[in-house]
mmCIF file of C-alpha atoms in Angstrom:
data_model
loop_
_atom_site.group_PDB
_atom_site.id
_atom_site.type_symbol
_atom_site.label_atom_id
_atom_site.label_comp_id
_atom_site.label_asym_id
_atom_site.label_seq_id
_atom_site.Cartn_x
_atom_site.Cartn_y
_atom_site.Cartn_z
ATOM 1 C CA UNK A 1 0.000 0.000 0.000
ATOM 2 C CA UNK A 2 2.711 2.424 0.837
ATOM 3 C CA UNK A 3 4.674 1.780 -2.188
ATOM 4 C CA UNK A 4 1.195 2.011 -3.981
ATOM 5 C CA UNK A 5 0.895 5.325 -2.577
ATOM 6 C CA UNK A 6 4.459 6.490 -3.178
ATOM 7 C CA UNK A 7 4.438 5.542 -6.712
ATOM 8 C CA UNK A 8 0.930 7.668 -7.027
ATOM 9 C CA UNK A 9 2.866 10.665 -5.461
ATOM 10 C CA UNK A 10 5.540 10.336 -7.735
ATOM 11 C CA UNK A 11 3.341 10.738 -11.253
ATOM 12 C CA UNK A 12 1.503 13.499 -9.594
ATOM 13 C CA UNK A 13 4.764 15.392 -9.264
ATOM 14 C CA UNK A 14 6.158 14.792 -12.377
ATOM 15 C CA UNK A 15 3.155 15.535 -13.940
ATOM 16 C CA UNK A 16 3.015 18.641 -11.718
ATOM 17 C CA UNK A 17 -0.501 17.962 -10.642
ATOM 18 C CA UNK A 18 -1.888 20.627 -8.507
ATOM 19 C CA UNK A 19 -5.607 20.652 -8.020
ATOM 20 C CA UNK A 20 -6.179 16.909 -6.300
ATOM 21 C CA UNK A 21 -8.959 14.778 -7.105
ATOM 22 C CA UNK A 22 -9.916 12.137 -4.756
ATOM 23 C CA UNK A 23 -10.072 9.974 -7.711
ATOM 24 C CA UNK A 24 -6.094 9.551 -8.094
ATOM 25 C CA UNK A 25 -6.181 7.358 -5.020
ATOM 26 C CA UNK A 26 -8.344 4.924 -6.483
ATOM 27 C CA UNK A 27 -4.795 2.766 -7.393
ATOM 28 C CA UNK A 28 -3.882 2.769 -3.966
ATOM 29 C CA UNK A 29 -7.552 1.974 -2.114
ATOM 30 C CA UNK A 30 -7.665 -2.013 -3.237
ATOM 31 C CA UNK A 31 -3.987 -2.747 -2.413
ATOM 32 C CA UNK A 32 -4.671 -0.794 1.671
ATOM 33 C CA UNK A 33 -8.120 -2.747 1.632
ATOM 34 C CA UNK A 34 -6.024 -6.244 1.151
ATOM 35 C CA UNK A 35 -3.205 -4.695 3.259
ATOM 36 C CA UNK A 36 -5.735 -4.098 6.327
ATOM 37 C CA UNK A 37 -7.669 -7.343 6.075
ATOM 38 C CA UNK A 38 -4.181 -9.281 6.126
ATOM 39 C CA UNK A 39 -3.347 -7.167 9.090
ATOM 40 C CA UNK A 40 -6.026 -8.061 10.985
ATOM 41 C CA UNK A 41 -5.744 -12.059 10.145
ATOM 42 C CA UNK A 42 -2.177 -11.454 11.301
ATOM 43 C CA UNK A 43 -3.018 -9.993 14.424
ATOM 44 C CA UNK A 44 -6.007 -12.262 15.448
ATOM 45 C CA UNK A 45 -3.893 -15.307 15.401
ATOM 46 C CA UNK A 46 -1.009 -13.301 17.517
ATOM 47 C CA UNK A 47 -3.850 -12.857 20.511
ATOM 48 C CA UNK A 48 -4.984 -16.183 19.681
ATOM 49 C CA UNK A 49 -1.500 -17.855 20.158
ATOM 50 C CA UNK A 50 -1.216 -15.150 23.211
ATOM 51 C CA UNK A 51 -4.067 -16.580 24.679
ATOM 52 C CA UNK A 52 -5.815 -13.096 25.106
ATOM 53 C CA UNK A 53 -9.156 -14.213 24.997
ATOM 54 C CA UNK A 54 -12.267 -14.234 22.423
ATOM 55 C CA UNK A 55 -13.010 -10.309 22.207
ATOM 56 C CA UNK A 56 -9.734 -8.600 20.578
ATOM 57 C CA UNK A 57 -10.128 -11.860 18.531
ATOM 58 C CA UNK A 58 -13.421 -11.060 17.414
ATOM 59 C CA UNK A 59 -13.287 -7.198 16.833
ATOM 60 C CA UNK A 60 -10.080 -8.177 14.474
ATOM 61 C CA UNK A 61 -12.439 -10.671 12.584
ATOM 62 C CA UNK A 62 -15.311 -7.789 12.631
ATOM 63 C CA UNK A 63 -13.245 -5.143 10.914
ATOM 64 C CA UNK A 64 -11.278 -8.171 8.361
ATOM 65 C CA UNK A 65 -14.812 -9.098 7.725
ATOM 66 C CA UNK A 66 -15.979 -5.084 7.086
ATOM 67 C CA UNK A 67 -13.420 -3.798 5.038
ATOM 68 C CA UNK A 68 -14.346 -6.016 1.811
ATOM 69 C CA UNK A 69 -17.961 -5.407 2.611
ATOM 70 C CA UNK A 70 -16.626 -1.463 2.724
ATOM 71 C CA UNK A 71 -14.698 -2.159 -0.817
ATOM 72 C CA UNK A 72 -17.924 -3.512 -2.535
ATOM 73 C CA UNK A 73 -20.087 -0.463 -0.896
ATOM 74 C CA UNK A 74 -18.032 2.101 -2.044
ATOM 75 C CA UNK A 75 -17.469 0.324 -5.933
ATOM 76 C CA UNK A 76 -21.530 -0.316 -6.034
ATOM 77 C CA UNK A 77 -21.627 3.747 -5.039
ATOM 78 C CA UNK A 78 -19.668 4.655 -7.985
ATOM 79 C CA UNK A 79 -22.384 2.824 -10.200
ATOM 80 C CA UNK A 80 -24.437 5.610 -9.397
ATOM 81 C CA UNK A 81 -21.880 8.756 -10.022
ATOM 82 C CA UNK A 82 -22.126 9.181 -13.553
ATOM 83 C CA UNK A 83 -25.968 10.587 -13.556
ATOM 84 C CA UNK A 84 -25.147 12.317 -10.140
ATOM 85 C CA UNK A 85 -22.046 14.275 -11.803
ATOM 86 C CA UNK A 86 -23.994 14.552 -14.432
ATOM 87 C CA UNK A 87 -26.891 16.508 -12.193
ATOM 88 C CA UNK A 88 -24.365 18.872 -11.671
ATOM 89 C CA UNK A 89 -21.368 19.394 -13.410
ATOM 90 C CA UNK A 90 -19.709 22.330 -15.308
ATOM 91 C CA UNK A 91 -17.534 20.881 -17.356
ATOM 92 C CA UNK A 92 -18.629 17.814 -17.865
ATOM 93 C CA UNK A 93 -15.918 15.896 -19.659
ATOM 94 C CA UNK A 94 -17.169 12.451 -18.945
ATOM 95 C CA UNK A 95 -20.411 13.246 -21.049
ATOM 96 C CA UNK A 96 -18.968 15.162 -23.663
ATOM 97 C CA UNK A 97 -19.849 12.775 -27.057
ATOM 98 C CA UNK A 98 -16.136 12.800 -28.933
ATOM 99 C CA UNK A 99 -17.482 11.303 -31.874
ATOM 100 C CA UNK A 100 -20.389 13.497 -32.083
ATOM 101 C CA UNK A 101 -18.616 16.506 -31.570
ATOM 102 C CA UNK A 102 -15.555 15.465 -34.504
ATOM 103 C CA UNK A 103 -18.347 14.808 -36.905
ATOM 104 C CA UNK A 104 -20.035 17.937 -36.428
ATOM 105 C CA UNK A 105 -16.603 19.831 -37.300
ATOM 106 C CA UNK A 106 -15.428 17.920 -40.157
ATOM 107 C CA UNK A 107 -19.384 18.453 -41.701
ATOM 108 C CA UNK A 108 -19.206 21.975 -40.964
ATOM 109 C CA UNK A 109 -15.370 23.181 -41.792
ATOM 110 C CA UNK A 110 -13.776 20.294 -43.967
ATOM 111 C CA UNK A 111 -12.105 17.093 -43.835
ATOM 112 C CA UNK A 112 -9.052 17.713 -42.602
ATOM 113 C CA UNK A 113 -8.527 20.293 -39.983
ATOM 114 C CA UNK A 114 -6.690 21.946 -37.236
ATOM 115 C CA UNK A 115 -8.458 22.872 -33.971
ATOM 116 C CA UNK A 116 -7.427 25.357 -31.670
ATOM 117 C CA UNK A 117 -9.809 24.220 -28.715
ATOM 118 C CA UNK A 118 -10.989 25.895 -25.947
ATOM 119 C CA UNK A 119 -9.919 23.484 -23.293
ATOM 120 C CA UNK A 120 -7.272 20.623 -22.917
ATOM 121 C CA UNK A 121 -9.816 17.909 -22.576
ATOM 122 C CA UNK A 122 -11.474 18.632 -25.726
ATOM 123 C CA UNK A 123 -8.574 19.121 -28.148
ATOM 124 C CA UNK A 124 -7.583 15.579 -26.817
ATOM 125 C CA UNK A 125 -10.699 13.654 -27.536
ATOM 126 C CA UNK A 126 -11.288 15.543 -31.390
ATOM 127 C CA UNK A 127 -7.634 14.269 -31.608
ATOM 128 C CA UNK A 128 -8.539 10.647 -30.350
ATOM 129 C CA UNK A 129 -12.117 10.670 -32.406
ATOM 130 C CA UNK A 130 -10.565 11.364 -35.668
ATOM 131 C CA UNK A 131 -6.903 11.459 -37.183
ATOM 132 C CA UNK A 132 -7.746 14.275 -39.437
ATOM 133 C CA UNK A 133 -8.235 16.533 -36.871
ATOM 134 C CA UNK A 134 -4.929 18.028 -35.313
ATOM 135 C CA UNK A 135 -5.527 19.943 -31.789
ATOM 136 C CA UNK A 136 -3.820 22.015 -29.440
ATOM 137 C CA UNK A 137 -5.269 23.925 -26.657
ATOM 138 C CA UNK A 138 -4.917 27.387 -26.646
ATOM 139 C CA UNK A 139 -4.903 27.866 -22.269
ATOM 140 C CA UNK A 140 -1.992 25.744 -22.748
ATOM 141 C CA UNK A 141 0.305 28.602 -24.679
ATOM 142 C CA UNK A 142 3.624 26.725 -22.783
ATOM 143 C CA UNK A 143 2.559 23.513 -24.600
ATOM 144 C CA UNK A 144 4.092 23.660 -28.024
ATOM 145 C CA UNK A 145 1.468 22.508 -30.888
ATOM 146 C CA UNK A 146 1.156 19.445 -32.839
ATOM 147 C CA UNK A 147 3.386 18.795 -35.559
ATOM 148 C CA UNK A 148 2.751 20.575 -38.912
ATOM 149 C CA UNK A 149 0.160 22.665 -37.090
ATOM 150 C CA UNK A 150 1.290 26.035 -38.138
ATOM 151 C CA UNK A 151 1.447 24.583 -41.543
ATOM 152 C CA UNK A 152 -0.803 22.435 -44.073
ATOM 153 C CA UNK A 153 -3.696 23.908 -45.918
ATOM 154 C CA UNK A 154 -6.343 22.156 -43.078
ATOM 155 C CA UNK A 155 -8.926 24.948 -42.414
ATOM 156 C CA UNK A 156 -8.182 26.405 -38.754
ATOM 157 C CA UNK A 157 -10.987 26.533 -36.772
ATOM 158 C CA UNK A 158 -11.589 28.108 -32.942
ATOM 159 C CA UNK A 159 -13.667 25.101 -30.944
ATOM 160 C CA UNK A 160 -15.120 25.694 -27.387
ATOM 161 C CA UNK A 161 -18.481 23.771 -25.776
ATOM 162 C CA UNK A 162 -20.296 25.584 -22.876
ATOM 163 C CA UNK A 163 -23.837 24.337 -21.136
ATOM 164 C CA UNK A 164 -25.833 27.519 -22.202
ATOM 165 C CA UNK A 165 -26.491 28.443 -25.810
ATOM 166 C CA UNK A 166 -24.717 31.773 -25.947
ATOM 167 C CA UNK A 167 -21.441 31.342 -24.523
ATOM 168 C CA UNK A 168 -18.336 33.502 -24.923
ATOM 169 C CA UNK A 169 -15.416 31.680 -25.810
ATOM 170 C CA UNK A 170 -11.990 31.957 -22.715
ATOM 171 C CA UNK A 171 -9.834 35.248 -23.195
ATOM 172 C CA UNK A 172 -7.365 32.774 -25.130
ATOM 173 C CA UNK A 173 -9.535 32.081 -27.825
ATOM 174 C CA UNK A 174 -11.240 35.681 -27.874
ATOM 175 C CA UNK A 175 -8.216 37.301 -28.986
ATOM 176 C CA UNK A 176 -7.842 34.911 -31.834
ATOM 177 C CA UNK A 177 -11.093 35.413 -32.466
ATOM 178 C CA UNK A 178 -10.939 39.373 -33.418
ATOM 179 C CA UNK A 179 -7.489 39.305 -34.586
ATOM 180 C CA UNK A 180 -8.258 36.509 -37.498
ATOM 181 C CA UNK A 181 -11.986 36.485 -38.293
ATOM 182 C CA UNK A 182 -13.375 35.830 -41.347
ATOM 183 C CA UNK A 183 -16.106 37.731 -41.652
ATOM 184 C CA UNK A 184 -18.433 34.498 -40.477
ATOM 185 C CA UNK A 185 -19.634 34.575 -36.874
ATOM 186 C CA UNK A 186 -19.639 31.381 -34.707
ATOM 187 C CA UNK A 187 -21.420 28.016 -35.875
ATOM 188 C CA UNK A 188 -23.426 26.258 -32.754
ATOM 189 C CA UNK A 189 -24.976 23.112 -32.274
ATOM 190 C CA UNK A 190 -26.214 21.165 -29.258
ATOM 191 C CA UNK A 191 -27.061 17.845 -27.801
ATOM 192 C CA UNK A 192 -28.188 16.192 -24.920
ATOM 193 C CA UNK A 193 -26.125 15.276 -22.393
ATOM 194 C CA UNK A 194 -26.076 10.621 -22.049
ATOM 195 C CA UNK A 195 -26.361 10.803 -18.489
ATOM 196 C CA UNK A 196 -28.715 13.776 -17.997
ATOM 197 C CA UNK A 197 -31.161 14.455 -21.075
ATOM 198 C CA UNK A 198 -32.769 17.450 -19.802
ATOM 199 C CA UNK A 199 -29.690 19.355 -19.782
ATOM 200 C CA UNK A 200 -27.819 20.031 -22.992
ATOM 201 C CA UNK A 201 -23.862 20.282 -24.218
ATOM 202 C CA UNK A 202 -22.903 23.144 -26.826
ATOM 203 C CA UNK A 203 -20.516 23.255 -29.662
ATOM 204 C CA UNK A 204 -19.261 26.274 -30.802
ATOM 205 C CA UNK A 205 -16.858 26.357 -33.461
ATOM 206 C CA UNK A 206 -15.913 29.198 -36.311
ATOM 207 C CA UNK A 207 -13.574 29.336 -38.933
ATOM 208 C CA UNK A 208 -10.622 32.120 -38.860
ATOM 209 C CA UNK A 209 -7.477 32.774 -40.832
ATOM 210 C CA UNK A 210 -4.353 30.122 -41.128
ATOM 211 C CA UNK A 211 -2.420 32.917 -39.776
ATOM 212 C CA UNK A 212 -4.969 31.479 -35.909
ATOM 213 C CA UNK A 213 -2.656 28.648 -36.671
ATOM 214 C CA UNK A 214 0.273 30.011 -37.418
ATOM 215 C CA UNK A 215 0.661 31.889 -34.473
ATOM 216 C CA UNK A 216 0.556 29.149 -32.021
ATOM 217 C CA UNK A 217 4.036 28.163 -32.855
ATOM 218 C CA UNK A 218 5.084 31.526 -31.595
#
């Protein structure tokens, strides 16, 4: 368990994670569940070889006996947290429809493109729905782009999703936005979200100048 937990540390830090999710200690919960329940097997038969009687002996056997029980709780839980996050999230990457979204690009802008997205998470699933669509994230201005980005003939096109209809794209992507417009305003489409059909995921996507592109190299 510890050198579960050590090696979890270590990928945080060299991936310079910095806002923690409880979620990243999901590798290290089923290796301290097996670690306790040995534990307490190991300690009943020490009082049991000690002679110290039938209640410390017991109470070991109570929590060996509770921390699987706890294990398959907290998994059956989790069955549940996809339409609960759902309920409630802002982002919501775990319902965003790759596919969906990659389609609707390549039928509005072209075949082949290159996406300057809005956010990390979607410029990596366009990427992973469709290899003619190259991605880079514009928050991420450290983060050199893709090969052959700032080149190619591949329209360029600006790519953000939001929950509400009319949504402004991040400062990144605004200053793009005026600097290379083509004279076409933003395209936007929508679609329910899997796990909670009332509420309702937006694309928003426009075309600018290769010179968008271009610049991210700089």
């Amino acid at each position: 368990a510890l050198l579960a937990l050590a090696v979890t540390m270590a990928l945080l830090m060299m991936a310079r994670g910095s806002a923690f999710k409880a979620r990243w200690l999901w590798p290290v919960a089923p290796v301290l569940t097996v670690t306790l329940v040995l534990w307490s097997a190991r300690a009943v038969h020490a009082l049991a070889d000690a002679g110290r009687g039938r209640w410390p002996g017991r109470a070991l056997w109570g929590v060996a006996l509770a921390m699987p029980l706890l294990a398959v709780g907290v998994s059956a839980l989790r069955w549940w947290e996809p339409e609960l996050n759902a309920q409630r999230c802002r982002e919501c990457w775990t319902d965003r429809p790759a596919e969906t979204l990659s389609g609707a690009l390549h039928q509005r802008h072209g075949p082949d493109l290159r996406v300057i997205a809005g956010d990390t998470h979607l410029a990596g699933i366009l990427v992973a729905a469709s290899p003619r669509v190259r991605a880079w994230a514009a928050p991420q201005s450290a983060l050199p782009p893709p090969q052959g980005f700032a080149q190619g003939r591949a329209n360029c096109v600006l790519a953000w999703v939001s929950l509400e209809p009319e949504a402004e794209p991040l400062p990144a992507l605004r200053g793009l936005q005026q600097a290379h417009a083509l004279g076409e305003g933003p395209l936007s489409a929508s679609w329910p979200l899997r796990h909670a059909p009332q509420r309702r995921i937006w694309l928003h996507s426009q075309r600018v100048a290769p010179a968008a592109c271009a610049s991210a190299s700089r």
